[in-house]
Amino acid sequence: MEDLRTLWLNTGVANLEWGMVLMVVVGAVLIYLAIRHKFEPLLLLPIGFGAILANIPLAGLAEPGGLLYYIYQIGISTGIFPLLIFLGVGAMTDFSAVLANPKMFILGAAAQFGIFATLIGAVALNWVPGMEFTLEQAAAIAIIGGADGPTAIYLSSQIAPELLGAIAVAAYSYMALVPVIQPPVMRLLTSKKERQIKMQQLKPVSKRAKILFPLMVLIITAFLLPTAAPLVGMLCLGNLLRESGVVDRLSNAAQNEIINVVTIFLGLAVGAQLSASAFLNVQTLGILLLGAVAFVIGTAAGVLMAKLMNVFSKDPINPLIGAAGVSAVPMSARVVNKEGLAANPQNFLLMHAMGPNVAGVLGSAVAAGILLALVS
Amino acid sequence: MEDLRTLWLNTGVANLEWGMVLMVVVGAVLIYLAIRHKFEPLLLLPIGFGAILANIPLAGLAEPGGLLYYIYQIGISTGIFPLLIFLGVGAMTDFSAVLANPKMFILGAAAQFGIFATLIGAVALNWVPGMEFTLEQAAAIAIIGGADGPTAIYLSSQIAPELLGAIAVAAYSYMALVPVIQPPVMRLLTSKKERQIKMQQLKPVSKRAKILFPLMVLIITAFLLPTAAPLVGMLCLGNLLRESGVVDRLSNAAQNEIINVVTIFLGLAVGAQLSASAFLNVQTLGILLLGAVAFVIGTAAGVLMAKLMNVFSKDPINPLIGAAGVSAVPMSARVVNKEGLAANPQNFLLMHAMGPNVAGVLGSAVAAGILLALVS
Amino acid sequence: MEDLRTLWLNTGVANLEWGMVLMVVVGAVLIYLAIRHKFEPLLLLPIGFGAILANIPLAGLAEPGGLLYYIYQIGISTGIFPLLIFLGVGAMTDFSAVLANPKMFILGAAAQFGIFATLIGAVALNWVPGMEFTLEQAAAIAIIGGADGPTAIYLSSQIAPELLGAIAVAAYSYMALVPVIQPPVMRLLTSKKERQIKMQQLKPVSKRAKILFPLMVLIITAFLLPTAAPLVGMLCLGNLLRESGVVDRLSNAAQNEIINVVTIFLGLAVGAQLSASAFLNVQTLGILLLGAVAFVIGTAAGVLMAKLMNVFSKDPINPLIGAAGVSAVPMSARVVNKEGLAANPQNFLLMHAMGPNVAGVLGSAVAAGILLALVS
Amino acid sequence: MQPTMSSMLTDAATLMAIGMLSVFLFLVVLTLLVSALTKLAPMPASAGNEKRSSSQGTQSEAGQPNAAQMAAIATAVTQYRAAHESPARD
Amino acid sequence: MQPTMSSMLTDAATLMAIGMLSVFLFLVVLTLLVSALTKLAPMPASAGNEKRSSSQGTQSEAGQPNAAQMAAIATAVTQYRAAHESPARD
Amino acid sequence: MQPTMSSMLTDAATLMAIGMLSVFLFLVVLTLLVSALTKLAPMPASAGNEKRSSSQGTQSEAGQPNAAQMAAIATAVTQYRAAHESPARD
Ligand code: NA
Ligand code: NA
Ligand code: NA
């Protein structure tokens, strides 16, 4: 009898709280979006599963001694996992498109306006009763506008870990929603004639330039913005492994073994931050709202800067490619390509959009470094 | 001279103890069985090697500061390694056979009787002078009857780490001995006519059902038996990675990189628990005896339950497949197939036996959860 | 204004020290040698990059809380990373050449004279003003003569971690310079007639002998030199995984996933030890000098021993193969082959040189064990 | 502190009863739910074909190989694996 | 301790100004340096060919495959990948 | 505490003597045991063939490839490796 009672007390039913049930539903929704609608499945599936695991009553998976707790402490608190993801991203990224046309870096800079405008928005939301964000939290939320998952997780883990779950979910969700969010903004700000602009073919880039590029970026970062050195440094290391051509074993390890294994653990540990008390509150609504705003503003800033550059540029620039500056590689470059084809079925913008796109990865890492330097 | 003396004092010969020599022999025997007789070589080879390494005098590989000590503390004490193995097992397991014929779950439940009967046996062994098992130890020994290595290691690491080495060795040895242990029991409890029963072909299972299955198992576990959530949760995550079809990178990482690397370390760390004081005692004899008993009882319970089900079932059920309920995937399903062919050369039972077989994996994880809830 | 000032104080330019700039240059030189001249790129590229990262002012990557700090503490201080590299090296090494002709072990022993002679040299350098080496430091420097990177890193991390960076750089640089350092020594000590000696074809080796070999080495190590057991043990485990033929999954994991991932991290963490204060001093000059001496003496000792053995041997021995005893697998075996062909275009010595070559790996691990036993 | 033998045996017997009950309960619930699941998510008629064609679409336009090609392919894969598994120190 | 709303807004606005300035500064510097880099390290005329021939040298002496072989090859790789990706418990 | 120069040199010399002795002792013992080993476990006459046929048995029934197939195979593997090594962001 005693044992039966113990067993009953050990069931989940006897320990159910409504918050946990709701969080399990949130996890299930994320998994549904990942599998059915292919919303960034590599991250949202593990995040959703981690959310369910962490909210199983009594199992204690996210409490000291539990698997998800260990993973979080080892990989997220320390910043190791997002940095290793950046290593893999560096090894997977071909910077040729931006090396062939360095002006594209400007578009990658412009699109970061989404980050800094959202920062003001987050602070302004303090006027709304029940919503309160410190400057650190506002900065962590703003980085969603960088459209770069690991950057958002890294910055958030360093300056606002209490918001990490909601920020990561918002960042990856909006990255998945890029094909929905960006096109209306792009069409609103451009004329059909502008969208039909054809761009000149890119010149090929020498192997030496590709090898020297990551080293140059690293040195500039060291001189100008050392707080961005962890993120930018790992990105550059990965890219150097890739382009050097003498360490294919290591480049492949960074692109496959390391990034795959870390992605599973990163997703689980981020999902484990989705507790009812941390997620089911009005702040999360604010984060979701601000995230969408950040994407819209970033897209608009990129497109407008491209229009401005087109005025002064010798070679024509299609303003659509400015939208790719938010990064969300390679999703937003594909969106640009699709919009370009819609305006002119012969206008293939994919390679041109890859320039601002990879520049945007650097841009948001730089923005994260600035926020780290000034806010924390 | 002083140096020569120091060197001599640093040789193994000068520090030899008989216990260590015997444990090196035990390690060598495990390696021999692994290589020559293919006894679960993926685990028994590293375990045997770990046993030798840990028993080298002065090397201190299993003492604080030594490699095997670190691996044990990081991966076994915390339960991380067996859980990662379960992740990989989930990603490698196709549950179609049991989804096509859900009654097979009942056989996976029946075979767990081997666990609980052995629990009583272990307690009863306290009558034997010199043998003394607490209830925690008895439960850890009993789980050998689950015929599932990582489950045994996980439970043992949580409630009876002092017996971990012997329990792991017994579990994997008997899993390798399934083709020797099970057939006599199966033949004793069935008539030739029963063994000749042909079963109906399995219906195919939809992709959607395969995707929803791991999520359903997770939810049931959360409601009914949260203490099983770590093991069952990682199994379900692995299976969802596999079946979702949208994260092949992660599924492959779980099935290859993660499980292979963890297997090496898990084996070494488990082997390092095989010290003379922990292994060369009468308790180990008890564990080996009880392990064999557990397999026999589990097999018998599965076969008898299949006979019972055959009485009531509309479709014929060959009682042999009940034996596969102990799990030991896919070894016991192959044994069932072989026995079926021996009775009738046209009777291929492999796919039918896979049902109880994978159900048995779940069954023993559930049993481990119950023991964790009630014993620890 | 305040913020602008904060940002300025957070730039690298405002915090630049000359030592850091010089170390960044050192890192860049290592990367240049790795990419342009293929100097052991798998190690020297990550080491060079780690040196740059660690010397970025304010970024704190090598200080507590930084990525490189964590990697160093987890993998180098504990000795885990060099041991895992040895596991992979074992799984990649085919000992057939030395099993077919066991006398080759003697050449692998002779070449270790480079280590012990350098030990005296390092102590003697204490006469030079400003250079001061303890016996521990002298031993760690001497192991460079073993021409084996992971052995040098392991020993150095255990007895002289303050010299780790310089020792690792010297070890890998000289391994890359083997084709430059060895040939003059080889030609100086042999006549053209000796270099023309053709050796008998090697007999094939049975699978059983290959399987028993790593176990035998492990047992001898356990009896005679337990302090070498971690290094030799992991080498033997890797080789047993390879030769057993029953655990290909694990062997492949050791040769690929494990060694590739660990190589990236090991290189970064070793590079992070290259701080200005630790590297830019007169001791480093001494280390670089002694390293070159060690290679020369080891090569000479191997060649002279081969000449001696040729006098007494029934079968002819080409003295050139003695040079391969320093290890630096497979570089020095290739150098031997090239010198042999230069003397006689029909004289292929590659397979014969592989014997002393792999014997040298064991030889330097044994020497490291002796130094650990007597010095620390 | 030390439990008596008979109390331990009683504990063990209770554990067995409750344990087997719980295992059956769990797996019977699972049986029922899976039966419901497979009824609610039945096998679509064309699922097999769909999968094949999608994998073709993403991986190759080459169509079905003929017998001679198949032989070459099998050997190629064998060779590749052999090469891949024979490790070389680099 | 708690900053007032208006001071926080001022902080945020300053942050935006300095932040965007810095991002632009960083990426403009990068633009200039990359422009210099691509001018200093131009594309050699024969780079593409060089790369191809070197990979031939290290990996195969077989020359260019003909069309039939290419078909076989494409299928072989497809098959190999499919086999590689369909996981089997061993 | 600080050892004198001459005592350190003596230590180092002793270390060299004992060290080289031990290294030789270890590897001579190994030489003898390996000689014994290779005599006790000699190469079976058919080992080479056995290995080849076993790998055939487990991996392919396709028999020996002819020269044309070999060419296709070599190219296939080359192509596969090239494809495998050229990383694509997905
Ligand atoms: Na971005
Ligand atoms: Na089981
Ligand atoms: Na050596």
PDB file of N, CA and C and ligand atoms in Angstrom, chain B residues 108 112 115 145-148 325-328 357 359-365, ligand 2:
ATOM      1  N   GLY B 108       6.405  -7.456 -24.777  1.00  0.00           N
ATOM      2  CA  GLY B 108       7.526  -6.688 -24.236  1.00  0.00           C
ATOM      3  C   GLY B 108       7.357  -6.408 -22.765  1.00  0.00           C
ATOM      4  N   GLN B 112       9.513  -8.628 -18.935  1.00  0.00           N
ATOM      5  CA  GLN B 112      10.157  -7.919 -17.827  1.00  0.00           C
ATOM      6  C   GLN B 112       9.954  -8.634 -16.500  1.00  0.00           C
ATOM      7  N   ILE B 115      13.015  -9.439 -14.705  1.00  0.00           N
ATOM      8  CA  ILE B 115      13.617  -8.429 -13.830  1.00  0.00           C
ATOM      9  C   ILE B 115      13.098  -8.566 -12.406  1.00  0.00           C
ATOM     10  N   GLY B 145      18.130  -8.582 -16.193  1.00  0.00           N
ATOM     11  CA  GLY B 145      17.086  -9.324 -16.901  1.00  0.00           C
ATOM     12  C   GLY B 145      16.419  -8.516 -18.000  1.00  0.00           C
ATOM     13  N   GLY B 146      16.641  -7.203 -18.025  1.00  0.00           N
ATOM     14  CA  GLY B 146      16.089  -6.385 -19.092  1.00  0.00           C
ATOM     15  C   GLY B 146      16.838  -6.549 -20.399  1.00  0.00           C
ATOM     16  N   ALA B 147      18.001  -7.240 -20.335  1.00  0.00           N
ATOM     17  CA  ALA B 147      18.783  -7.525 -21.539  1.00  0.00           C
ATOM     18  C   ALA B 147      19.096  -6.264 -22.322  1.00  0.00           C
ATOM     19  N   ASP B 148      19.363  -5.198 -21.598  1.00  0.00           N
ATOM     20  CA  ASP B 148      19.626  -3.936 -22.264  1.00  0.00           C
ATOM     21  C   ASP B 148      20.794  -3.249 -21.553  1.00  0.00           C
ATOM     22  N   GLY B 325      10.808 -10.692 -26.377  1.00  0.00           N
ATOM     23  CA  GLY B 325      10.411  -9.576 -25.536  1.00  0.00           C
ATOM     24  C   GLY B 325      11.470  -9.137 -24.529  1.00  0.00           C
ATOM     25  N   VAL B 326      12.481  -9.979 -24.279  1.00  0.00           N
ATOM     26  CA  VAL B 326      13.541  -9.565 -23.350  1.00  0.00           C
ATOM     27  C   VAL B 326      14.391  -8.446 -23.935  1.00  0.00           C
ATOM     28  N   SER B 327      14.199  -8.113 -25.153  1.00  0.00           N
ATOM     29  CA  SER B 327      14.989  -7.201 -26.006  1.00  0.00           C
ATOM     30  C   SER B 327      16.288  -7.863 -26.469  1.00  0.00           C
ATOM     31  N   ALA B 328      17.481  -7.414 -26.067  1.00  0.00           N
ATOM     32  CA  ALA B 328      18.708  -7.915 -26.688  1.00  0.00           C
ATOM     33  C   ALA B 328      18.603  -7.791 -28.203  1.00  0.00           C
ATOM     34  N   ASN B 357      10.595  -7.450 -29.680  1.00  0.00           N
ATOM     35  CA  ASN B 357      11.994  -7.100 -29.423  1.00  0.00           C
ATOM     36  C   ASN B 357      12.147  -5.617 -29.101  1.00  0.00           C
ATOM     37  N   ALA B 359       9.704  -3.612 -28.400  1.00  0.00           N
ATOM     38  CA  ALA B 359       8.842  -3.330 -27.253  1.00  0.00           C
ATOM     39  C   ALA B 359       9.585  -3.615 -25.951  1.00  0.00           C
ATOM     40  N   GLY B 360      10.439  -4.638 -25.992  1.00  0.00           N
ATOM     41  CA  GLY B 360      11.207  -4.988 -24.798  1.00  0.00           C
ATOM     42  C   GLY B 360      12.185  -3.898 -24.381  1.00  0.00           C
ATOM     43  N   VAL B 361      12.707  -3.152 -25.354  1.00  0.00           N
ATOM     44  CA  VAL B 361      13.592  -2.033 -25.016  1.00  0.00           C
ATOM     45  C   VAL B 361      12.827  -1.013 -24.186  1.00  0.00           C
ATOM     46  N   LEU B 362      11.625  -0.674 -24.666  1.00  0.00           N
ATOM     47  CA  LEU B 362      10.784   0.245 -23.911  1.00  0.00           C
ATOM     48  C   LEU B 362      10.414  -0.353 -22.555  1.00  0.00           C
ATOM     49  N   GLY B 363      10.050  -1.658 -22.577  1.00  0.00           N
ATOM     50  CA  GLY B 363       9.626  -2.322 -21.346  1.00  0.00           C
ATOM     51  C   GLY B 363      10.679  -2.246 -20.262  1.00  0.00           C
ATOM     52  N   SER B 364      11.934  -2.496 -20.622  1.00  0.00           N
ATOM     53  CA  SER B 364      12.940  -2.488 -19.557  1.00  0.00           C
ATOM     54  C   SER B 364      13.283  -1.067 -19.123  1.00  0.00           C
ATOM     55  N   ALA B 365      13.144  -0.089 -20.024  1.00  0.00           N
ATOM     56  CA  ALA B 365      13.348   1.303 -19.595  1.00  0.00           C
ATOM     57  C   ALA B 365      12.248   1.693 -18.609  1.00  0.00           C
TER      58      ALA B 365
HETATM   59 NA    NA G   2      14.375  -5.309 -22.290  1.00  0.00          NA
END
